[in-house]
Short mmCIF file of C-alpha atoms in Angstrom, two decimals:
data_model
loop_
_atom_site.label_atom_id
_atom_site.label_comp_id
_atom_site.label_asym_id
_atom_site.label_seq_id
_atom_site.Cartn_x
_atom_site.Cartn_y
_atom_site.Cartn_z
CA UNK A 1 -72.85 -74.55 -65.59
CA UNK A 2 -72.78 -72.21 -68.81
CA UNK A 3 -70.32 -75.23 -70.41
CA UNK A 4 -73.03 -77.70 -69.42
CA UNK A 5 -75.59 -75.31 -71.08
CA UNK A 6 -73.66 -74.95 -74.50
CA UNK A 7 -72.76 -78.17 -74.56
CA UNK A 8 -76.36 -79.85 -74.17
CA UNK A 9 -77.80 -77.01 -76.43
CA UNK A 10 -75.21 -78.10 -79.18
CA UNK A 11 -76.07 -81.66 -79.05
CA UNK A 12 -79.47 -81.24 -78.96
CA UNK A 13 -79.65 -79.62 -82.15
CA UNK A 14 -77.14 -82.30 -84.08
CA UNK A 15 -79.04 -85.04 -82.47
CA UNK A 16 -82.91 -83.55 -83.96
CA UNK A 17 -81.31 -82.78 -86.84
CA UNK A 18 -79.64 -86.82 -87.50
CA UNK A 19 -83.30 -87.91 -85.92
CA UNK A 20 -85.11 -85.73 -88.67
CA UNK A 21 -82.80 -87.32 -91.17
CA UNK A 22 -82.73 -90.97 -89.99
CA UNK A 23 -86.23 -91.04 -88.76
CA UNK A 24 -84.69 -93.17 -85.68
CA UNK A 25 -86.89 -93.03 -82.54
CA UNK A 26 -83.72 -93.58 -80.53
CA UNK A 27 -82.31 -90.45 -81.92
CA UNK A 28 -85.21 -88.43 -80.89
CA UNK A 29 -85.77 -89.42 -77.96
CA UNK A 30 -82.23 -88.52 -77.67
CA UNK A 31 -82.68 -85.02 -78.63
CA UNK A 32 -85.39 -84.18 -76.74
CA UNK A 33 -83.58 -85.75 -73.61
CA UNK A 34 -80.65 -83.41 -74.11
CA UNK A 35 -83.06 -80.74 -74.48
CA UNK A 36 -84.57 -81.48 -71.04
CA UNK A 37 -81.16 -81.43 -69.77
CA UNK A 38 -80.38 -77.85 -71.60
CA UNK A 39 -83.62 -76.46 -69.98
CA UNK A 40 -82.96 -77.92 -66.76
CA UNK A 41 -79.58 -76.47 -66.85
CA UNK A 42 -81.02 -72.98 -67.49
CA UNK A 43 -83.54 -74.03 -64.55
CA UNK A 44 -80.60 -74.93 -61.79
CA UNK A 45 -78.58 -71.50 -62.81
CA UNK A 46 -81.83 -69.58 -62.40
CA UNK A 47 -82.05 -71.48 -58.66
CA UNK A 48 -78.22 -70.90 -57.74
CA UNK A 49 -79.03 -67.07 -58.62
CA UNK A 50 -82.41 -66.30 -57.09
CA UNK A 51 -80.81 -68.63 -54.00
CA UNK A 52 -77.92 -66.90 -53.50
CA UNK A 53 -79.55 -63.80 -52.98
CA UNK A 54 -78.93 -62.39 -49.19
CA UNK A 55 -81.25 -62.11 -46.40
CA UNK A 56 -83.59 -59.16 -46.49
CA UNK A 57 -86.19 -57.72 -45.26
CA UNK A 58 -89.16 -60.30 -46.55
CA UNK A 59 -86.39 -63.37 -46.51
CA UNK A 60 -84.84 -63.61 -42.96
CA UNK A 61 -82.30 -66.45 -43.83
CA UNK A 62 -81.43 -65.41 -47.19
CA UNK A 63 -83.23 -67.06 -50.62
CA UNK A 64 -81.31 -70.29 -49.80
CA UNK A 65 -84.48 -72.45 -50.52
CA UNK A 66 -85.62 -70.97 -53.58
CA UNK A 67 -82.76 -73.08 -55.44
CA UNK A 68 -84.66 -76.17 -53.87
CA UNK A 69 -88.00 -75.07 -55.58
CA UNK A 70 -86.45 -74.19 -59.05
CA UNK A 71 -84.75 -77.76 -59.12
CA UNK A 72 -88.39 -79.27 -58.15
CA UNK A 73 -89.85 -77.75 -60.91
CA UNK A 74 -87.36 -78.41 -63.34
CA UNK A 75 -87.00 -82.61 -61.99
CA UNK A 76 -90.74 -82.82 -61.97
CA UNK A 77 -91.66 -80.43 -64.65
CA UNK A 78 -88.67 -80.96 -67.48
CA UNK A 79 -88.06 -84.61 -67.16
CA UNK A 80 -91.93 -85.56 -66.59
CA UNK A 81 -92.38 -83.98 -70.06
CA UNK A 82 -89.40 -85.44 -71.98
CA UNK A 83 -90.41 -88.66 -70.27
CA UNK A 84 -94.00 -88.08 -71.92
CA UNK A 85 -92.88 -86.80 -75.27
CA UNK A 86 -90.34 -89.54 -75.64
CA UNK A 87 -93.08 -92.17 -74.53
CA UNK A 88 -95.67 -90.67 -76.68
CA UNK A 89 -93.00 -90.64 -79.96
CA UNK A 90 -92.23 -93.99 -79.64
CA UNK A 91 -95.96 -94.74 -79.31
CA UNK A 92 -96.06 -93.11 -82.74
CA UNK A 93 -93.35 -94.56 -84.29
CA UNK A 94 -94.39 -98.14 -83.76
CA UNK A 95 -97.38 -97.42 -84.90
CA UNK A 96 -96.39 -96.21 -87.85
CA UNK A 97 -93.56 -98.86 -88.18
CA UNK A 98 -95.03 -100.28 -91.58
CA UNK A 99 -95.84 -96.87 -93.08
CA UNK A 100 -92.88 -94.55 -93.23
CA UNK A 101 -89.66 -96.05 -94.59
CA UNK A 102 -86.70 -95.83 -93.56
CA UNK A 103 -84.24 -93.86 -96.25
CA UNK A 104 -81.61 -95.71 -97.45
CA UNK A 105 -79.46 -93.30 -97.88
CA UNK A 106 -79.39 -89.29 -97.27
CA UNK A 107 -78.18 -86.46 -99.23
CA UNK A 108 -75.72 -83.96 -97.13
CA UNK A 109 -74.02 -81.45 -99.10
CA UNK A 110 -73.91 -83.55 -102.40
CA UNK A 111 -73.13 -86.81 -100.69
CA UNK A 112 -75.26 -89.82 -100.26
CA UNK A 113 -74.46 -90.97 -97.01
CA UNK A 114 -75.53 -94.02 -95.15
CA UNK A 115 -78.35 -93.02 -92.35
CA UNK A 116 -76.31 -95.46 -89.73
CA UNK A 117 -72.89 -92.99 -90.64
CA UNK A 118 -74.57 -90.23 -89.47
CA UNK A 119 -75.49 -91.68 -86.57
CA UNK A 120 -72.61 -92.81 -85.31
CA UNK A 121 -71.23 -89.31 -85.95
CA UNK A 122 -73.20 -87.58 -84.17
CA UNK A 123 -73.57 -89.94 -81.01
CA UNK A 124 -70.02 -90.13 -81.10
CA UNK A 125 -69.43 -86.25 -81.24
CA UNK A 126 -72.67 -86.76 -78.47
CA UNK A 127 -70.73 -89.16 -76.28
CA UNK A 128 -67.08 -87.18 -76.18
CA UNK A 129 -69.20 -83.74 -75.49
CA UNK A 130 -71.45 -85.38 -72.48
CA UNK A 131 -68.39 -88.45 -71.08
CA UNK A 132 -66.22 -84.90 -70.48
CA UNK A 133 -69.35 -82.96 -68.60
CA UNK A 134 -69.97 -85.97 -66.59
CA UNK A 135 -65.80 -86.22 -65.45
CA UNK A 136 -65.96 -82.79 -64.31
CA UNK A 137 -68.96 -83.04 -62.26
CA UNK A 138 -68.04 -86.62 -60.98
CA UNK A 139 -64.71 -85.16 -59.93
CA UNK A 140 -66.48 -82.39 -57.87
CA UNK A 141 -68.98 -84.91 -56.67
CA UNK A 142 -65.68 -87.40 -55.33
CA UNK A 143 -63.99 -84.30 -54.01
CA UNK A 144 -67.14 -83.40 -51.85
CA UNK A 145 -67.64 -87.30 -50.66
CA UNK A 146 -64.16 -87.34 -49.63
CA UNK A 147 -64.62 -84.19 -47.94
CA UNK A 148 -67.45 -85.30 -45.85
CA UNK A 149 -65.78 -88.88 -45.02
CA UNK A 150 -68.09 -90.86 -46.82
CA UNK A 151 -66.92 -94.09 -48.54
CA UNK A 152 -70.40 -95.56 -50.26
CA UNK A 153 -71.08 -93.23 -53.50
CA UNK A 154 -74.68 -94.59 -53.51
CA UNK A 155 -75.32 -93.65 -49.30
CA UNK A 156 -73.87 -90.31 -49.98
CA UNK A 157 -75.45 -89.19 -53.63
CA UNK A 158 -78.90 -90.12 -51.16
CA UNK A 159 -78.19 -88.05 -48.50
CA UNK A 160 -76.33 -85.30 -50.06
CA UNK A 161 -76.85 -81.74 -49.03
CA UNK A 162 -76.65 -80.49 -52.48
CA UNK A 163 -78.88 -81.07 -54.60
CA UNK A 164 -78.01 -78.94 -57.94
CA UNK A 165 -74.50 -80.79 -57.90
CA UNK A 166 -76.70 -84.58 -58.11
CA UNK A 167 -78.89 -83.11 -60.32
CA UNK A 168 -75.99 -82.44 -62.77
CA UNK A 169 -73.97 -85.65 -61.63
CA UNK A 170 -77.21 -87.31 -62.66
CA UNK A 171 -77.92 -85.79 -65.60
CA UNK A 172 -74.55 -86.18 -67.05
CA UNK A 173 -75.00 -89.80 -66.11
CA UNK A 174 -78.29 -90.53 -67.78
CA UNK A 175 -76.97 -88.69 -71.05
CA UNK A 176 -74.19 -90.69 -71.43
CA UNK A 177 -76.05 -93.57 -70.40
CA UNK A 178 -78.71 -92.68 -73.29
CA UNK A 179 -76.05 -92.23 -75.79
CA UNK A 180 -75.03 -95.91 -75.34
CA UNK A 181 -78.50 -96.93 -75.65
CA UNK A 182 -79.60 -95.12 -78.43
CA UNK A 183 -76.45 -96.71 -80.52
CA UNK A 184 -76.99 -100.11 -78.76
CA UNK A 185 -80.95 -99.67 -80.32
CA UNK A 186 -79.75 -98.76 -83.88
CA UNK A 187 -77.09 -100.83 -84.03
CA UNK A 188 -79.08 -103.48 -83.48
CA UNK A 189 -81.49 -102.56 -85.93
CA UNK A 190 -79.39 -102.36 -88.73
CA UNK A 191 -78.11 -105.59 -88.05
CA UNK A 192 -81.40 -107.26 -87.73
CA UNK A 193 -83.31 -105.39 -89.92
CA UNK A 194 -86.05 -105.28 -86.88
CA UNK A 195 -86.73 -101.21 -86.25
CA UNK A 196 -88.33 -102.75 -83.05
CA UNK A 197 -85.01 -102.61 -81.89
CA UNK A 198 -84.78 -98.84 -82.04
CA UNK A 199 -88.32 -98.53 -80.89
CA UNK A 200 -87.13 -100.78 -78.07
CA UNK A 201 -84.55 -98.48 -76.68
CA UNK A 202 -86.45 -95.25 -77.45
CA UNK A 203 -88.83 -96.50 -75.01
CA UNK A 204 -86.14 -97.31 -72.00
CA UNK A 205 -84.00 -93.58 -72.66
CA UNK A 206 -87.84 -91.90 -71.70
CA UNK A 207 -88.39 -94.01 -68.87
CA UNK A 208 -84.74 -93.12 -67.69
CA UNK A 209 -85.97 -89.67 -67.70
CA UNK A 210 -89.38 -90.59 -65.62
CA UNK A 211 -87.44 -92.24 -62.98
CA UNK A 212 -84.67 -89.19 -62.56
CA UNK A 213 -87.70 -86.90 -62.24
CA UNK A 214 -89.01 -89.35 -59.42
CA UNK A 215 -85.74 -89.18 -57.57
CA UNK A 216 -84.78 -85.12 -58.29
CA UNK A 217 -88.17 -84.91 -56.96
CA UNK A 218 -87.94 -86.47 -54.13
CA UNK A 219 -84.48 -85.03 -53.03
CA UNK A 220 -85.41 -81.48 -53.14
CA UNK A 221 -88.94 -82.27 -51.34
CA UNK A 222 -86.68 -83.39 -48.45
CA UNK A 223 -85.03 -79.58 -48.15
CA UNK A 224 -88.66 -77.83 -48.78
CA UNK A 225 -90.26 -79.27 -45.89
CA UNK A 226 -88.10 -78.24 -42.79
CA UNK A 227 -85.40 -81.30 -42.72
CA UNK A 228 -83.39 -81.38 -39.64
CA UNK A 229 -80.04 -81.43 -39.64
CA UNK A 230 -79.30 -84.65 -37.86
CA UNK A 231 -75.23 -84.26 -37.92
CA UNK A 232 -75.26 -80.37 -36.51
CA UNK A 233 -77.90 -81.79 -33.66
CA UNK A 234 -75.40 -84.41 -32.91
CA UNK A 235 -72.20 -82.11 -32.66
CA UNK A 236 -74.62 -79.62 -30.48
CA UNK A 237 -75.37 -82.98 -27.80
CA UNK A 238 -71.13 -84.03 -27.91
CA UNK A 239 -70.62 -80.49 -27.03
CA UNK A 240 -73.40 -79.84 -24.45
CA UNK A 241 -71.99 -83.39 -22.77
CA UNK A 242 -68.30 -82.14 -22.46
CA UNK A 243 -69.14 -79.04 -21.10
CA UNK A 244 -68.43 -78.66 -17.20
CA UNK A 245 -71.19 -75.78 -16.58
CA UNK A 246 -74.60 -78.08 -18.28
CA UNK A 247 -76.23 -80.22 -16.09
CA UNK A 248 -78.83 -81.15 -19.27
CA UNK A 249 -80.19 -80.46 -22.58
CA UNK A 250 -83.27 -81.47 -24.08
CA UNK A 251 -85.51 -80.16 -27.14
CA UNK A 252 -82.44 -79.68 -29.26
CA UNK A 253 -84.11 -79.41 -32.94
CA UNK A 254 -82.56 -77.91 -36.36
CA UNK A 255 -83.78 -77.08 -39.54
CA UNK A 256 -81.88 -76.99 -42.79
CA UNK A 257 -82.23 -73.70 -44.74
CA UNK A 258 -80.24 -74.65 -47.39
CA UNK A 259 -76.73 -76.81 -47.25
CA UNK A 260 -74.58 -73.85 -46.35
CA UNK A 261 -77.37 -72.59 -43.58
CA UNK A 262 -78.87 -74.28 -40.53
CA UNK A 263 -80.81 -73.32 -37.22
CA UNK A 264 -80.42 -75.21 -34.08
CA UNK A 265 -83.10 -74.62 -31.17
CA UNK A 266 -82.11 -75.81 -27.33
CA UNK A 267 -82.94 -76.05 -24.20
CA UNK A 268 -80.07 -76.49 -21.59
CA UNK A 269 -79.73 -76.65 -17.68
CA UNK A 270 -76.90 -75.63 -16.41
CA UNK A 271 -75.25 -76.52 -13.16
CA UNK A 272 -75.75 -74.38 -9.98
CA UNK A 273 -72.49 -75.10 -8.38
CA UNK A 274 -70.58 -74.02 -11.30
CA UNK A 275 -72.53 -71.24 -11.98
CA UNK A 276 -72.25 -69.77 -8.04
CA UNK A 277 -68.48 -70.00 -8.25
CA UNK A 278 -67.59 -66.40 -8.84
CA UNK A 279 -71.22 -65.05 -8.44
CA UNK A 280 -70.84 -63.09 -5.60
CA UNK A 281 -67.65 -61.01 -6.36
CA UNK A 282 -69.69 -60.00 -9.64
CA UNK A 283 -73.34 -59.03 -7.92
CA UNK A 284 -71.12 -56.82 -5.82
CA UNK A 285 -69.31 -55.39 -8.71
CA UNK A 286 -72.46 -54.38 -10.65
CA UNK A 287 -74.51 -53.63 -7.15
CA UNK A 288 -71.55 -50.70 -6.60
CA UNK A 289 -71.71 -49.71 -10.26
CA UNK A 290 -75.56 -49.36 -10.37
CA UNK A 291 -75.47 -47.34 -6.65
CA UNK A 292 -72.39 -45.04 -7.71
CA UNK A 293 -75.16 -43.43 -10.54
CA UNK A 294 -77.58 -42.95 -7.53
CA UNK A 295 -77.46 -39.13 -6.41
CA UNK A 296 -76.35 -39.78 -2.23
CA UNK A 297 -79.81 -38.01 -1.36
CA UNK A 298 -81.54 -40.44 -3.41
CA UNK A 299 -80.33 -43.22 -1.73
CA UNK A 300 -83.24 -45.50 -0.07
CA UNK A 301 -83.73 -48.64 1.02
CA UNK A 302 -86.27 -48.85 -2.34
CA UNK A 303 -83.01 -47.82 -4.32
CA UNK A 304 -80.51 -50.32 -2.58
CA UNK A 305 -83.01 -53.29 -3.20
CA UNK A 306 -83.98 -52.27 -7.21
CA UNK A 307 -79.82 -52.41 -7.07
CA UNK A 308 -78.97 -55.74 -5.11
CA UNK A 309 -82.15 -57.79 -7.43
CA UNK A 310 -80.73 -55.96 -10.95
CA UNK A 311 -77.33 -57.11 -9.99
CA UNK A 312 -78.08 -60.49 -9.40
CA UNK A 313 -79.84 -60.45 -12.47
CA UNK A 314 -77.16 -59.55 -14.75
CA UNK A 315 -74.33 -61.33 -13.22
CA UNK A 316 -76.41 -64.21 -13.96
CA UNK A 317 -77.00 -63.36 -17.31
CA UNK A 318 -73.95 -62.17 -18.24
CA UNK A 319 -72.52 -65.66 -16.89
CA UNK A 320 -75.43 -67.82 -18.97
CA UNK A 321 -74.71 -65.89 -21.86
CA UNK A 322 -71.07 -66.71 -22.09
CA UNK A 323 -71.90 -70.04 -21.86
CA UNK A 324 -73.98 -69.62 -24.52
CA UNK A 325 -71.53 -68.31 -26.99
CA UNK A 326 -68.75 -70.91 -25.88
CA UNK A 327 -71.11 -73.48 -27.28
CA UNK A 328 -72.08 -71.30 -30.48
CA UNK A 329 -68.54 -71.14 -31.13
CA UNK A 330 -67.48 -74.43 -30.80
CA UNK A 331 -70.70 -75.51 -32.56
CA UNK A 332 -69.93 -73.29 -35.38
CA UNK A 333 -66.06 -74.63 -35.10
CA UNK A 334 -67.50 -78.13 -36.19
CA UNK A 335 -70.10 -77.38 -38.11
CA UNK A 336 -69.51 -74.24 -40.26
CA UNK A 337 -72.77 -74.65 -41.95
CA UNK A 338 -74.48 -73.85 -38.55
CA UNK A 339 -75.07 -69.91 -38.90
CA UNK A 340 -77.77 -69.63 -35.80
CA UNK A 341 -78.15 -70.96 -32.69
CA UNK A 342 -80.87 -70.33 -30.04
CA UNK A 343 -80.31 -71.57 -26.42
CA UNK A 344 -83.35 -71.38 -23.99
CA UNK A 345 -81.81 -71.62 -20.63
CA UNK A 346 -84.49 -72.97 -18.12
CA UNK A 347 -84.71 -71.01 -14.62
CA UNK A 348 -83.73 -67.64 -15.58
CA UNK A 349 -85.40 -65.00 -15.90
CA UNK A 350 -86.65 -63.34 -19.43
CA UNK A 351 -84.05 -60.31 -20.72
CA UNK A 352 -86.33 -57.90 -20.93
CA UNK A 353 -86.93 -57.95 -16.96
CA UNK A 354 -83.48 -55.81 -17.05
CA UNK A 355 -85.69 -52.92 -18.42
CA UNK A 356 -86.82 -51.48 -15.17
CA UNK A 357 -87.72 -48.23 -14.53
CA UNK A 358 -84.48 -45.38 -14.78
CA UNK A 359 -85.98 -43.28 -12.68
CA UNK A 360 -85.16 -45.25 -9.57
CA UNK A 361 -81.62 -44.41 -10.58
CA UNK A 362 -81.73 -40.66 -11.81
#
């Protein structure tokens, strides 16, 4: 990210500087795109920081989605404004298409050089700087698809779960992408003479930058307004099927906190005759624990009933609640990006009726 950073900040100032001394609208445009992309940048390390915080107090599941908020502002707020400046530049420069000329040549460091040699050398310099950027998050991008066993690049840059690592895939992309065009635009003007040319392709490198702040936009919307996890739900239902002790599941819901963190919410049934197998070895068990703490003068027929309905009680949550963590295991054992999972079991009774009253057995 800080090599992105440098890089973009570096070619950012040779492209305004060749702009200032060509007076090409291509070049400008260029510049201020690459200094979207530097502030952008800044903007996705500011979101990979602030969301990589832990969960605290105030932030139960971390600051995971704060890095989804940053990268909204920064695709809506950075690119919408170098898509405006670029538009409004090129506005300006056609208008004033018969009024400032062109220099023929400019003076650098007692040299007259040609305007379309200085150009070249910069977009050029440009093009290596941004073509090695975009390998090394293409390569990471490729690495990830292959990792998830998708095949169509398109599908999966659309559904991603990360959406910092499109944001830079993209960027990279589009800068490369507006290096061509800018040369394509001046290139063409030099041969034709027509500065419309250069105007021409001004126009389409800001619009690039409009429709990536459509699509950025849109991404990290999807992860700031409580997207389920459709996969993790999936792997929860193949798991819940397999499983001798569930007669059912319904209500099974997810939300993605951010792509290393997701909840999933259940409801399950689980089978009576599986659950009854051992049951009454282990309300016997805890029915002789519970009565061993009783004093023998205390003992009642009050006592021996609190002791027989407690038992029952906790043999049958102690056997819900290890089915419970055999499917939060395996869950977790397919999907390591589930971190929580909440299983209503319907037909038992709340916890908290465990809490009777001590004094029945002091």
């Amino acid at each position: 990210m800080l090599y992105a950073i440098c890089v973009n900040a570096i070619v950012t100032v040779l492209k305004g500087l060749a702009a200032l001394a060509t007076h090409s609208a291509s070049m400008m445009n260029e510049a201020v795109h690459s200094l979207m992309d530097t502030l952008n940048q800044v903007f996705l390390m500011i979101g990979l920081i602030r969301g990589g915080q832990p969960a605290d107090g105030e932030y139960a599941f971390g600051h995971g989605q704060k890095k989804y908020l940053w990268n909204l502002w920064s695709a809506i707020g950075l690119f919408s404004i170098g898509c405006g400046l670029g538009l409004a530049h090129a506005w300006h420069a056609y208008h004033q298409l018969h009024v400032i000329e062109r220099p023929d040549t400019v003076s650098l460091l007692g040299l007259d050089i040609a305007p379309i040699w200085i150009s070249a050398v910069v977009l050029f310099i440009a093009l290596v700087l941004e073509a090695y950027v975009l390998y090394v998050a293409g390569k990471e991008f490729t690495l990830r698809m292959r990792a998830a066993g998708a095949k169509n690049p398109l599908r999966y840059l659309r559904d991603a779960d990360d959406p910092t690592l499109i944001a830079v895939l993209l960027e990279d992309s589009i800068a490369v992408t507006g290096v061509l065009l800018a040369a394509t635009g001046i290139a063409l003007t030099q041969l034709t003479g027509n500065k419309l040319w250069d105007i021409g392709f001004s126009v389409i490198i800001a619009s690039m930058l409009g429709v990536t702040a459509i699509f950025l936009g849109k991404i990290n919307m999807r992860f700031l307004t409580s997207i389920r996890d459709t996969g993790a739900e999936r792997d929860f239902q193949e798991i819940c099927k397999l499983h001798p002790e569930i007669e059912r599941f319904h209500d099974v819901r997810s939300i993605i906190v951010d792509e290393a963190h997701t909840v999933v919410v259940a409801e399950v049934e689980l089978r009576e005759e599986r659950l009854v197998g051992d049951m009454r070895e282990r309300i016997d068990a805890h029915e002789r624990a519970l009565l061993s703490r009783v004093p023998e003068e205390r003992l009642n027929d009050q006592v021996r009933e609190y002791a027989e309905t407690r038992a029952v009680i906790q043999a049958t949550l102690e056997r819900t609640e290890r089915v419970v963590d055999e499917l939060e295991r395996e869950l977790k054992a397919r999907c390591p990006r589930v971190f929580h999972l909440t299983v209503e079991v319907e037909g038992l009774a709340p916890t908290s009726k465990l809490d009777a009253p001590e004094t029945l057995l002091s």
